[in-house]
Coordinates of C-alpha atoms in Angstrom, one line a residue:
M760 CA 94.3 91.9 111.2
A761 CA 94.2 95.5 110.4
A762 CA 96.5 97.6 112.7
G763 CA 94.6 100.9 112.3
L764 CA 90.9 101.2 111.6
S765 CA 88.9 104.4 112.1
L766 CA 85.2 105.3 112.5
V767 CA 83.6 107.4 109.8
P768 CA 80.7 109.4 111.4
G769 CA 79.4 110.4 108.0
G770 CA 79.9 113.1 105.4
G771 CA 79.2 114.1 101.8
I772 CA 78.2 117.1 99.7
A773 CA 75.1 119.1 100.7
R774 CA 73.6 121.4 98.0
G775 CA 72.0 124.6 99.2
P776 CA 68.9 126.2 97.6
D777 CA 71.2 128.6 95.7
G778 CA 73.1 125.8 94.1
S779 CA 76.0 125.9 96.5
G780 CA 77.7 122.5 96.6
D781 CA 77.3 122.0 92.9
P782 CA 80.7 121.4 91.4
G783 CA 79.5 123.3 88.3
R784 CA 79.0 126.5 90.2
A785 CA 81.7 129.0 91.0
G786 CA 83.1 129.0 94.4
H787 CA 82.4 125.3 95.0
R788 CA 84.6 123.7 97.7
S789 CA 85.2 120.0 97.8
A790 CA 83.7 118.1 100.7
R791 CA 85.5 115.0 102.2
V792 CA 84.3 112.3 104.5
S793 CA 85.9 113.0 107.9
L794 CA 87.6 110.2 109.8
G795 CA 86.7 109.4 113.4
E796 CA 88.3 107.5 116.2
P797 CA 90.5 104.5 115.5
W798 CA 88.7 101.2 115.3
R799 CA 89.6 97.5 115.0
L800 CA 87.8 94.6 113.4
P801 CA 87.0 91.7 115.7
G802 CA 90.1 89.6 116.3
A803 CA 92.4 92.5 115.2
G804 CA 94.2 93.0 118.5
G805 CA 95.9 91.0 121.1
G806 CA 95.6 87.5 119.6
S807 CA 98.0 85.7 117.3
P808 CA 97.4 85.5 113.5
T809 CA 94.9 82.8 112.5
L810 CA 92.8 81.6 109.6
S811 CA 90.1 83.8 108.3
E812 CA 87.6 82.5 105.7
I813 CA 86.1 85.0 103.2
F814 CA 83.1 84.1 101.1
A815 CA 82.7 86.3 98.0
A816 CA 79.2 87.6 97.2
S817 CA 79.7 86.2 93.7
S818 CA 82.5 84.9 91.5
R819 CA 82.5 88.3 89.6
D820 CA 82.5 90.5 92.7
G821 CA 86.0 91.4 93.7
G822 CA 85.1 93.4 96.7
W823 CA 86.6 90.8 99.0
A824 CA 90.1 91.8 97.6
G825 CA 89.8 95.4 98.8
F826 CA 88.5 94.3 102.2
L827 CA 91.3 91.7 102.6
L828 CA 94.3 93.8 101.3
G829 CA 93.3 96.7 103.6
Q830 CA 94.3 94.4 106.5
I831 CA 97.7 93.4 105.2
H832 CA 101.0 95.2 105.7
A833 CA 104.0 95.1 103.4
R834 CA 106.7 94.4 106.0
R835 CA 107.1 90.8 104.7
P836 CA 106.3 89.1 101.3
L837 CA 102.7 88.1 100.6
L838 CA 102.0 84.6 99.3
W839 CA 99.0 84.4 97.0
V840 CA 97.8 81.0 95.9
Q841 CA 95.1 80.4 93.3
D842 CA 93.8 77.1 92.1
R843 CA 93.1 76.6 88.3
M844 CA 89.4 77.1 88.5
A845 CA 89.7 80.3 90.5
I846 CA 91.9 81.8 87.8
L847 CA 89.7 80.6 85.0
E848 CA 86.5 81.9 86.5
S849 CA 87.6 85.0 88.4
G850 CA 90.9 86.0 86.9
R851 CA 94.6 86.0 87.7
V852 CA 96.2 88.3 90.3
H853 CA 97.2 91.7 88.7
P854 CA 100.3 92.7 90.7
P855 CA 100.2 96.5 89.9
G856 CA 96.8 96.6 91.5
L857 CA 98.5 95.9 94.9
L858 CA 99.9 99.4 94.8
A859 CA 96.5 100.9 95.6
A860 CA 96.6 98.9 98.9
G861 CA 100.1 100.1 99.7
L862 CA 101.7 96.7 98.8
G863 CA 104.7 96.6 96.4
V864 CA 104.9 94.1 93.5
A865 CA 108.2 92.9 94.8
E866 CA 106.5 91.7 98.0
L867 CA 104.2 89.3 96.0
I868 CA 104.8 85.6 95.6
H869 CA 102.1 84.2 93.2
V870 CA 101.4 80.5 93.0
E871 CA 99.1 78.9 90.4
A872 CA 98.0 75.5 91.7
R873 CA 96.6 72.8 89.4
D874 CA 93.7 72.0 91.8
S875 CA 92.4 72.7 95.3
K876 CA 94.6 69.9 96.9
A877 CA 97.7 71.5 95.5
A878 CA 96.5 75.0 96.6
L879 CA 95.9 73.9 100.2
W880 CA 99.4 72.2 100.3
A881 CA 101.0 75.4 99.0
M882 CA 99.1 77.5 101.6
E883 CA 100.2 75.2 104.5
E884 CA 103.8 75.2 103.4
G885 CA 103.8 79.0 103.2
L886 CA 102.3 79.3 106.7
R887 CA 105.3 77.4 108.0
C888 CA 107.7 80.0 106.7
A889 CA 108.4 82.8 109.1
A890 CA 109.6 85.1 106.2
I891 CA 106.1 85.2 104.8
G892 CA 103.8 88.1 106.1
A893 CA 100.5 86.5 105.1
V894 CA 99.1 83.8 103.0
I895 CA 96.0 84.2 100.7
G896 CA 94.4 81.2 99.0
E897 CA 91.6 81.4 96.4
I898 CA 89.7 78.2 95.9
W899 CA 86.7 77.7 93.6
G900 CA 83.6 75.7 94.6
D901 CA 83.3 73.0 97.2
P902 CA 86.1 70.5 96.4
I903 CA 86.4 67.3 98.4
A904 CA 89.9 68.2 99.5
L905 CA 88.6 71.3 101.3
D906 CA 87.1 69.7 104.4
F907 CA 87.1 70.5 108.1
T908 CA 90.5 68.7 108.5
A909 CA 92.1 70.8 105.8
T910 CA 90.9 74.1 107.3
R911 CA 91.8 73.0 110.8
R912 CA 95.4 72.3 109.6
L913 CA 95.6 75.8 108.1
A914 CA 94.3 77.4 111.3
V915 CA 96.8 75.4 113.4
A916 CA 99.7 76.3 111.1
A917 CA 98.8 80.0 111.1
E918 CA 98.6 80.2 114.8
R919 CA 101.7 78.0 115.5
H920 CA 104.0 80.0 113.1
G921 CA 102.5 83.4 113.5
V922 CA 101.5 83.9 109.9
A923 CA 98.0 85.2 109.0
A924 CA 96.0 83.0 106.5
Y925 CA 93.0 84.1 104.4
L926 CA 91.0 81.4 102.6
V927 CA 88.9 83.0 99.9
R928 CA 85.9 80.9 98.8
L929 CA 84.5 81.6 95.4
S930 CA 81.1 80.2 94.3
S931 CA 81.0 78.0 97.4
T932 CA 78.9 77.2 100.4
A933 CA 79.7 77.9 104.1
N934 CA 80.1 74.2 105.1
L935 CA 81.9 73.0 108.2
S936 CA 85.2 74.8 108.8
G937 CA 88.0 75.2 111.3
A938 CA 88.4 78.9 110.4
R939 CA 88.3 81.2 113.5
L940 CA 86.7 84.1 111.6
R941 CA 84.2 83.6 108.7
W942 CA 83.2 86.5 106.5
R943 CA 80.7 87.3 103.7
V944 CA 82.0 90.2 101.7
A945 CA 80.2 92.1 98.9
S946 CA 80.8 95.4 97.1
A947 CA 78.6 98.3 98.4
P948 CA 77.7 101.7 97.0
S949 CA 80.6 104.1 96.7
L950 CA 81.1 107.1 99.0
P951 CA 80.2 110.6 97.7
H952 CA 82.8 112.0 95.3
P953 CA 84.7 114.9 96.9
L954 CA 84.5 117.0 93.8
N955 CA 81.4 115.8 92.0
P956 CA 78.3 114.4 93.8
R957 CA 77.2 112.8 90.5
A958 CA 80.4 110.8 90.0
P959 CA 81.2 107.5 91.8
G960 CA 83.5 108.0 94.8
Q961 CA 85.6 105.8 96.9
A962 CA 84.8 102.1 96.9
T963 CA 83.2 100.5 99.9
W964 CA 82.4 97.0 100.9
Q965 CA 79.8 95.3 103.1
A966 CA 81.5 92.7 105.4
E967 CA 79.4 90.3 107.5
L968 CA 81.2 88.4 110.2
F969 CA 78.8 85.4 110.7
R970 CA 81.1 83.2 112.8
A971 CA 83.9 84.2 115.1
R972 CA 85.7 82.6 118.1
G973 CA 85.7 85.1 120.9
S974 CA 84.0 88.0 119.0
Q975 CA 80.4 89.0 118.4
P976 CA 79.1 88.6 114.8
G977 CA 78.1 91.8 113.0
T978 CA 77.9 93.6 109.7
W979 CA 80.0 96.6 108.7
Q980 CA 80.3 98.8 105.6
L981 CA 84.0 99.7 105.1
A982 CA 86.2 101.8 102.9
H983 CA 89.9 101.8 102.4
E984 CA 92.3 104.7 103.1
A985 CA 96.1 104.8 103.0
D986 CA 96.3 104.0 106.7
G987 CA 93.8 101.0 106.6
L988 CA 90.1 100.4 106.6
H989 CA 87.5 102.9 107.9
L990 CA 84.0 102.3 109.0
V991 CA 81.3 103.9 106.8
A992 CA 78.1 102.7 108.5
E993 CA 77.2 101.7 112.0
P994 CA 77.7 98.0 112.8
V995 CA 74.5 95.9 112.7
D996 CA 73.7 93.8 115.8
R997 CA 72.6 90.3 114.7
T998 CA 70.8 89.6 118.0
L999 CA 67.0 89.9 118.2
D1000 CA 65.2 92.3 120.4
E1001 CA 62.0 91.5 122.4
T1002 CA 59.8 91.9 119.2
G1003 CA 61.9 89.3 117.3
F1004 CA 63.5 91.8 114.9
K1005 CA 67.2 92.5 114.5
R1006 CA 68.5 95.6 116.2
V1007 CA 70.2 98.2 114.1
G1008 CA 73.4 99.4 115.7
R1009 CA 75.2 97.9 118.7
K1010 CA 74.9 98.9 122.3

C-alpha cells in the first residue's frame, strides 16, 4: 500500500481578539497544517501486494478514489476496470484527474466491461501481468458473479504475481469475501484553508478498516499530499473498554 504516510498532529488558523488571523486584515500570514512522523496504513509494509476491498459510502461519494489513488505509485501502468452499471451510476474515469494524485494519463489502461463477470475476468487477467502496477475494479451492486470464489481468485492472483488489487464496491453490501483488507470510505470535512478560514480547504476522507488479516481494525481521517496520505485525526480503537463503550484513540 502507501509507501509514505505521515501523522498530522493538528493545525489551522487561530484568530486573535484584534482580528489577527483574518485574511481580510493586513499583515495576515497563512497557516498550514504541519506534518508529523511517517506512518503506514495496516498492511502497507513487509507483506506482498494483495486484494483490498473498498466500500463507497454512497454511489455519489467519490471519496474512495482519493483514498485509493494516494496509495498507488506511477512506476508501472494502472489498469482500471469499470462494469457498465458502475459507469452509468457513478461516472466514467476522468484521466486528467489522475494528475492530482501524481499519476500520468499515459500510465492509465481503462477497460469498460459489459457486466460484473467480464469486469472480474479483466481484473484477474491484469493481475497476471507483471507489467501492471495495480488493478482497480469498480463493480455496482451485489451481482451473482461476485461471490467468495471470485474474490478469492483475485486475492490469490494478486499475491502470486505481486500486483496490488483494489475491488471498489458501489451500492453494495459487505457479504462474504476473500479480500485481505476491507474498507468503508466516505468523504469528510475539509481541512482549514491556508489563506481563508471561511473557504473549503484540502479534501479529507474517513476510512474504516473493518476487516483485516494480520492487522487491527480501526478508523482514520486522511488527507492526500504530494508524497502520499497523511493522518488528520487519531485512529479510533474499535475494541470496548470495561464500561462497554468504544475507546477513542489507540494505546
